[in-house]
CSV table of C-alpha atoms in Angstrom, one decimal:
chain,number,residue,atom,x,y,z
A,1,UNK,CA,44.1,96.7,131.5
A,2,UNK,CA,41.5,97.8,134.1
A,3,UNK,CA,43.0,96.3,136.8
A,4,UNK,CA,46.3,97.4,136.0
A,5,UNK,CA,45.2,100.9,135.6
A,6,UNK,CA,43.7,101.1,139.1
A,7,UNK,CA,46.9,99.4,140.2
A,8,UNK,CA,48.8,102.2,139.1
A,9,UNK,CA,46.3,104.9,140.7
A,10,UNK,CA,46.5,103.4,143.9
A,11,UNK,CA,50.2,103.6,143.5
A,12,UNK,CA,50.4,107.4,142.5
A,13,UNK,CA,48.4,107.8,145.5
A,14,UNK,CA,50.6,106.2,148.1
A,15,UNK,CA,53.8,107.8,146.5
A,16,UNK,CA,51.7,111.3,146.9
A,17,UNK,CA,51.0,110.6,150.4
A,18,UNK,CA,54.5,109.9,151.0
A,19,UNK,CA,56.0,113.0,149.6
A,20,UNK,CA,53.6,115.0,151.6
A,21,UNK,CA,55.1,114.0,154.6
A,22,UNK,CA,58.4,114.0,153.8
A,23,UNK,CA,58.1,117.5,152.9
A,24,UNK,CA,56.2,118.4,156.0
A,25,UNK,CA,58.4,116.6,158.4
A,26,UNK,CA,61.7,118.3,156.6
A,27,UNK,CA,60.2,121.5,156.3
A,28,UNK,CA,59.6,121.7,160.4
A,29,UNK,CA,63.1,120.3,161.4
A,30,UNK,CA,65.0,122.4,159.4
A,31,UNK,CA,66.6,124.8,161.7
A,32,UNK,CA,65.1,128.6,161.9
A,33,UNK,CA,61.7,129.9,162.6
A,34,UNK,CA,59.5,131.0,159.3
A,35,UNK,CA,57.7,133.9,161.4
A,36,UNK,CA,61.4,135.4,162.4
A,37,UNK,CA,62.6,135.2,158.3
A,38,UNK,CA,59.5,137.0,157.4
A,39,UNK,CA,59.8,139.6,160.2
A,40,UNK,CA,62.6,141.8,160.6
A,41,UNK,CA,65.3,140.8,163.1
A,42,UNK,CA,64.7,143.6,165.4
A,43,UNK,CA,60.9,142.6,165.8
A,44,UNK,CA,60.3,142.0,169.6
A,45,UNK,CA,59.4,138.2,170.4
A,46,UNK,CA,56.0,139.0,171.5
A,47,UNK,CA,54.8,140.0,167.3
A,48,UNK,CA,57.0,136.7,166.2
A,49,UNK,CA,54.9,134.6,168.7
A,50,UNK,CA,51.9,136.5,167.4
A,51,UNK,CA,52.5,135.8,164.0
A,52,UNK,CA,53.6,132.3,164.5
A,53,UNK,CA,50.3,131.6,166.2
A,54,UNK,CA,48.4,133.4,163.3
A,55,UNK,CA,50.3,130.9,160.7
A,56,UNK,CA,49.0,127.6,162.9
A,57,UNK,CA,53.0,126.8,163.5
A,58,UNK,CA,52.4,126.8,167.5
A,59,UNK,CA,50.4,123.7,166.8
A,60,UNK,CA,51.9,120.0,167.2
A,61,UNK,CA,53.3,118.5,164.1
A,62,UNK,CA,50.3,115.9,163.9
A,63,UNK,CA,48.0,118.7,164.1
A,64,UNK,CA,49.6,120.7,161.5
A,65,UNK,CA,49.8,117.9,159.3
A,66,UNK,CA,46.5,116.9,159.8
A,67,UNK,CA,44.9,120.3,159.2
A,68,UNK,CA,47.3,120.5,155.7
A,69,UNK,CA,46.1,117.1,154.8
A,70,UNK,CA,42.6,118.1,155.0
A,71,UNK,CA,43.1,121.2,153.0
A,72,UNK,CA,44.6,119.1,150.1
A,73,UNK,CA,42.1,116.5,150.0
A,74,UNK,CA,39.8,120.1,149.5
A,75,UNK,CA,41.9,121.1,146.9
A,76,UNK,CA,43.2,124.0,149.1
A,77,UNK,CA,47.0,124.1,149.5
A,78,UNK,CA,47.2,127.2,151.7
A,79,UNK,CA,48.2,130.6,151.9
A,80,UNK,CA,51.6,132.0,150.9
A,81,UNK,CA,53.4,133.3,154.0
A,82,UNK,CA,55.6,135.6,152.0
A,83,UNK,CA,53.5,136.6,149.0
A,84,UNK,CA,50.1,136.5,150.8
A,85,UNK,CA,48.5,134.8,148.1
A,86,UNK,CA,46.8,131.6,147.5
A,87,UNK,CA,48.7,128.9,146.5
A,88,UNK,CA,46.3,127.7,144.0
A,89,UNK,CA,46.3,131.1,143.0
A,90,UNK,CA,50.0,131.3,142.8
A,91,UNK,CA,50.3,128.0,141.2
A,92,UNK,CA,47.4,128.4,138.4
A,93,UNK,CA,49.1,131.6,137.4
A,94,UNK,CA,53.0,130.2,137.1
A,95,UNK,CA,52.2,126.7,135.4
A,96,UNK,CA,51.2,128.4,131.6
A,97,UNK,CA,54.5,129.3,131.3
A,98,UNK,CA,56.4,126.1,132.4
A,99,UNK,CA,53.6,124.4,130.1
A,100,UNK,CA,54.8,126.6,127.1
A,101,UNK,CA,58.4,126.1,128.1
A,102,UNK,CA,58.1,122.3,128.7
A,103,UNK,CA,56.2,121.7,125.3
A,104,UNK,CA,58.9,123.4,123.5
A,105,UNK,CA,61.9,122.1,125.0
A,106,UNK,CA,60.3,118.5,124.4
A,107,UNK,CA,59.5,119.3,120.8
A,108,UNK,CA,63.3,120.4,120.6
A,109,UNK,CA,64.6,117.2,122.5
A,110,UNK,CA,62.5,114.3,120.7
A,111,UNK,CA,63.0,116.0,117.4
A,112,UNK,CA,66.8,116.5,117.7
A,113,UNK,CA,67.5,113.2,119.7
A,114,UNK,CA,65.7,110.7,117.6
A,115,UNK,CA,67.0,112.5,114.2
A,116,UNK,CA,70.6,112.5,115.4
A,117,UNK,CA,70.3,108.6,116.7
A,118,UNK,CA,68.8,107.6,113.5
A,119,UNK,CA,71.7,109.2,111.2
A,120,UNK,CA,74.1,107.9,113.8
A,121,UNK,CA,73.2,104.4,112.7
A,122,UNK,CA,72.9,105.1,108.9
A,123,UNK,CA,76.2,106.8,109.0
A,124,UNK,CA,77.6,104.5,111.4
A,125,UNK,CA,81.2,105.0,112.7
A,126,UNK,CA,81.6,107.8,110.1
A,127,UNK,CA,81.9,111.7,110.5
A,128,UNK,CA,78.3,112.5,111.2
A,129,UNK,CA,78.3,109.3,113.4
A,130,UNK,CA,81.0,111.0,115.6
A,131,UNK,CA,79.6,114.2,115.5
A,132,UNK,CA,75.9,113.2,116.9
A,133,UNK,CA,77.9,111.1,119.4
A,134,UNK,CA,80.1,113.7,120.4
A,135,UNK,CA,76.8,116.1,120.8
A,136,UNK,CA,74.7,113.6,123.0
A,137,UNK,CA,77.9,113.2,125.3
A,138,UNK,CA,78.1,117.0,125.7
A,139,UNK,CA,74.0,117.0,126.2
A,140,UNK,CA,74.5,114.5,128.9
A,141,UNK,CA,77.6,115.9,130.4
A,142,UNK,CA,77.5,119.6,130.8
A,143,UNK,CA,75.1,121.3,133.2
A,144,UNK,CA,72.4,123.0,132.3
A,145,UNK,CA,73.6,126.5,133.7
A,146,UNK,CA,76.7,126.2,131.5
A,147,UNK,CA,74.9,125.7,128.3
A,148,UNK,CA,72.4,128.6,129.3
A,149,UNK,CA,75.2,130.9,129.9
A,150,UNK,CA,77.4,129.7,126.6
A,151,UNK,CA,74.0,130.0,124.1
A,152,UNK,CA,73.4,133.3,125.7
A,153,UNK,CA,76.5,135.0,125.0
A,154,UNK,CA,76.6,132.9,121.6
A,155,UNK,CA,72.9,133.8,120.6
A,156,UNK,CA,72.9,137.3,122.0
A,157,UNK,CA,75.7,138.9,122.2
A,158,UNK,CA,77.8,137.4,119.4
A,159,UNK,CA,74.8,136.9,116.8
A,160,UNK,CA,72.1,139.2,118.3
A,161,UNK,CA,69.5,136.3,117.2
A,162,UNK,CA,67.3,135.8,120.1
A,163,UNK,CA,66.2,137.7,123.4
A,164,UNK,CA,68.5,137.4,126.6
A,165,UNK,CA,65.6,136.8,129.0
A,166,UNK,CA,62.3,135.9,128.7
A,167,UNK,CA,59.9,139.2,127.8
A,168,UNK,CA,56.4,137.4,127.1
A,169,UNK,CA,56.8,136.4,123.9
A,170,UNK,CA,57.1,132.8,122.3
A,171,UNK,CA,60.0,134.0,120.5
A,172,UNK,CA,61.8,134.5,123.7
A,173,UNK,CA,61.1,131.1,124.8
A,174,UNK,CA,63.2,129.5,122.0
A,175,UNK,CA,66.6,129.9,124.0
A,176,UNK,CA,65.1,128.3,126.9
A,177,UNK,CA,63.9,125.5,125.5
A,178,UNK,CA,67.2,124.6,123.8
A,179,UNK,CA,68.5,124.7,127.3
A,180,UNK,CA,66.1,122.6,129.6
A,181,UNK,CA,66.2,120.2,126.3
A,182,UNK,CA,69.7,119.5,125.6
A,183,UNK,CA,70.3,117.0,128.3
A,184,UNK,CA,67.2,115.0,127.1
A,185,UNK,CA,68.0,115.5,123.6
A,186,UNK,CA,71.6,113.6,124.6
A,187,UNK,CA,69.6,110.8,126.5
A,188,UNK,CA,67.0,110.1,123.4
A,189,UNK,CA,69.7,110.6,121.1
A,190,UNK,CA,71.9,107.8,122.7
A,191,UNK,CA,69.1,105.4,123.8
A,192,UNK,CA,67.9,105.7,119.9
A,193,UNK,CA,71.3,104.9,118.6
A,194,UNK,CA,71.8,102.0,121.1
A,195,UNK,CA,68.4,100.7,120.4
A,196,UNK,CA,68.7,100.8,116.6
A,197,UNK,CA,72.2,99.4,116.9
A,198,UNK,CA,70.7,96.4,118.8
A,199,UNK,CA,67.7,96.1,116.1
A,200,UNK,CA,70.1,96.0,113.2
A,201,UNK,CA,72.1,92.6,114.1
A,202,UNK,CA,68.7,90.7,114.6
A,203,UNK,CA,67.8,87.9,112.0
A,204,UNK,CA,65.1,89.8,110.4
A,205,UNK,CA,67.4,92.8,109.4
A,206,UNK,CA,69.8,90.1,107.4
A,207,UNK,CA,66.6,88.7,106.0
A,208,UNK,CA,65.4,92.0,104.5
A,209,UNK,CA,68.6,93.1,103.7
A,210,UNK,CA,69.3,89.7,101.8
A,211,UNK,CA,65.9,90.4,100.0
A,212,UNK,CA,67.7,93.8,98.6
A,213,UNK,CA,66.5,96.3,101.4
A,214,UNK,CA,69.4,99.2,101.5
A,215,UNK,CA,70.6,99.8,104.8
A,216,UNK,CA,69.3,103.1,105.3
A,217,UNK,CA,65.8,101.5,104.4
A,218,UNK,CA,66.2,99.0,106.7
A,219,UNK,CA,66.7,101.6,109.7
A,220,UNK,CA,64.0,103.3,108.9
A,221,UNK,CA,61.4,101.0,107.8
A,222,UNK,CA,61.9,97.8,110.1
A,223,UNK,CA,64.5,98.8,113.0
A,224,UNK,CA,63.2,101.8,114.3
A,225,UNK,CA,59.7,100.3,114.9
A,226,UNK,CA,61.2,98.1,117.6
A,227,UNK,CA,63.8,100.6,118.6
A,228,UNK,CA,61.5,103.2,119.9
A,229,UNK,CA,59.3,101.5,122.6
A,230,UNK,CA,61.9,102.5,125.1
A,231,UNK,CA,62.8,105.9,123.5
A,232,UNK,CA,58.8,106.5,124.0
A,233,UNK,CA,58.9,105.9,127.7
A,234,UNK,CA,61.6,108.0,128.3
A,235,UNK,CA,60.0,110.5,126.2
A,236,UNK,CA,56.9,110.5,128.3
A,237,UNK,CA,59.2,110.8,131.7
A,238,UNK,CA,61.0,113.3,130.4
A,239,UNK,CA,58.1,115.7,129.6
A,240,UNK,CA,56.6,115.1,133.4
A,241,UNK,CA,60.0,116.4,134.5
A,242,UNK,CA,60.1,119.4,132.5
A,243,UNK,CA,56.3,120.0,133.5
A,244,UNK,CA,57.3,119.8,137.4
A,245,UNK,CA,59.6,122.7,137.0
A,246,UNK,CA,62.9,123.6,135.5
A,247,UNK,CA,64.1,125.7,138.7
A,248,UNK,CA,67.6,126.6,136.8
A,249,UNK,CA,66.1,127.5,133.2
A,250,UNK,CA,63.5,129.3,134.5
A,251,UNK,CA,65.6,131.4,137.2
A,252,UNK,CA,68.6,132.2,134.3
A,253,UNK,CA,66.0,133.6,131.6
A,254,UNK,CA,63.5,135.2,134.4
A,255,UNK,CA,60.7,132.9,133.1
A,256,UNK,CA,57.7,133.0,136.1
A,257,UNK,CA,57.0,129.4,136.0
A,258,UNK,CA,56.7,126.7,138.8
A,259,UNK,CA,60.7,126.2,139.0
A,260,UNK,CA,60.7,130.2,139.7
A,261,UNK,CA,58.1,130.0,142.2
A,262,UNK,CA,59.5,127.1,144.1
A,263,UNK,CA,62.7,128.7,144.1
A,264,UNK,CA,61.2,131.8,145.9
A,265,UNK,CA,59.4,129.4,148.2
A,266,UNK,CA,63.0,128.1,149.3
A,267,UNK,CA,64.7,131.2,149.8
A,268,UNK,CA,62.0,133.2,151.8
A,269,UNK,CA,60.9,129.8,154.0
A,270,UNK,CA,57.6,129.7,152.2
A,271,UNK,CA,56.6,126.6,154.0
A,272,UNK,CA,52.8,126.6,152.3
A,273,UNK,CA,54.1,127.7,148.7
A,274,UNK,CA,56.8,124.9,148.6
A,275,UNK,CA,54.6,122.0,149.9
A,276,UNK,CA,52.2,123.0,147.1
A,277,UNK,CA,55.1,123.3,144.4
A,278,UNK,CA,56.6,120.0,145.4
A,279,UNK,CA,53.2,118.1,146.1
A,280,UNK,CA,52.3,119.3,142.6
A,281,UNK,CA,55.6,118.2,141.0
A,282,UNK,CA,55.6,114.9,142.3
A,283,UNK,CA,51.9,114.0,140.8
A,284,UNK,CA,53.2,115.2,137.7
A,285,UNK,CA,56.4,113.1,137.6
A,286,UNK,CA,53.8,110.2,139.4
A,287,UNK,CA,51.5,110.7,136.1
A,288,UNK,CA,54.1,110.7,133.7
A,289,UNK,CA,55.2,107.5,135.1
A,290,UNK,CA,52.0,105.9,135.1
A,291,UNK,CA,51.5,107.4,131.3
A,292,UNK,CA,55.1,106.0,130.5
A,293,UNK,CA,53.6,102.6,131.4
A,294,UNK,CA,50.2,102.4,129.6
A,295,UNK,CA,51.9,103.7,126.9
A,296,UNK,CA,54.5,100.9,126.6
A,297,UNK,CA,51.8,98.5,127.5
A,298,UNK,CA,49.9,99.5,124.5
A,299,UNK,CA,52.9,99.6,121.6
A,300,UNK,CA,54.2,96.2,123.2
A,301,UNK,CA,51.8,93.2,121.9
A,302,UNK,CA,54.1,90.8,124.7
A,303,UNK,CA,52.9,93.3,127.4
A,304,UNK,CA,49.5,92.9,126.6
A,305,UNK,CA,49.5,89.5,126.8
A,306,UNK,CA,51.2,89.2,129.7
């Protein structure tokens, strides 16, 4: 187990180095000058050149990457060109908002997804099965911004149940959490249902039913235990993806999280800020993959024995 953990950590480090190099090169080859974007278009070339030099963009690409790498190894992601603040401080300020949103979205997705998947199998090929299958298909198919606009219209304009945008309260995060978790809930529901249907065809289920166990109890007490393993893996991956920042959801509802911070960096060509948010998001996703693999190994005896 320890050797496997070391291998996974080594893989995370290699992934982060690759992401760092990729985002660094891509931001440098995109047409346009960050200094010109920050300054007025009528500013003299001398002023632009001076700002370029102060940001270190006049150096060669290997020198710029080496300087950035040294800063990252020290835990310093640099200073934002546009906001004139430390990237570390900006991400530290924004991350708690994303944590609250992601945790609420994950709770909704997991509870609704697993519950609807179980009910679909218990009521197989009946009205509730068709209903939950349709909802899960909608969750996977409909884009997030369409779900957000529809729920805003329904929950705020028609029924006035929740705030339209984020106002600092937990209550105002309910609607964004449902929007962010809608797609994940659909994926979990479909995976839970397919896993349970597969398990219900196994011989040990037939044996349990032959001993007098009813269909619903066989699903809850026997099939779910074996069908839940891939669902748990997906849940860990989904949480890391949510934590890495939901750009669309945070932008629509005005939540000052990592996603909105990354969008600001893109719009202003703020390379240090964008590099920091992308690298931090990649770290969370890689960590989620590693956590999912470890959890799966702990829960599945066959993998431990292997």
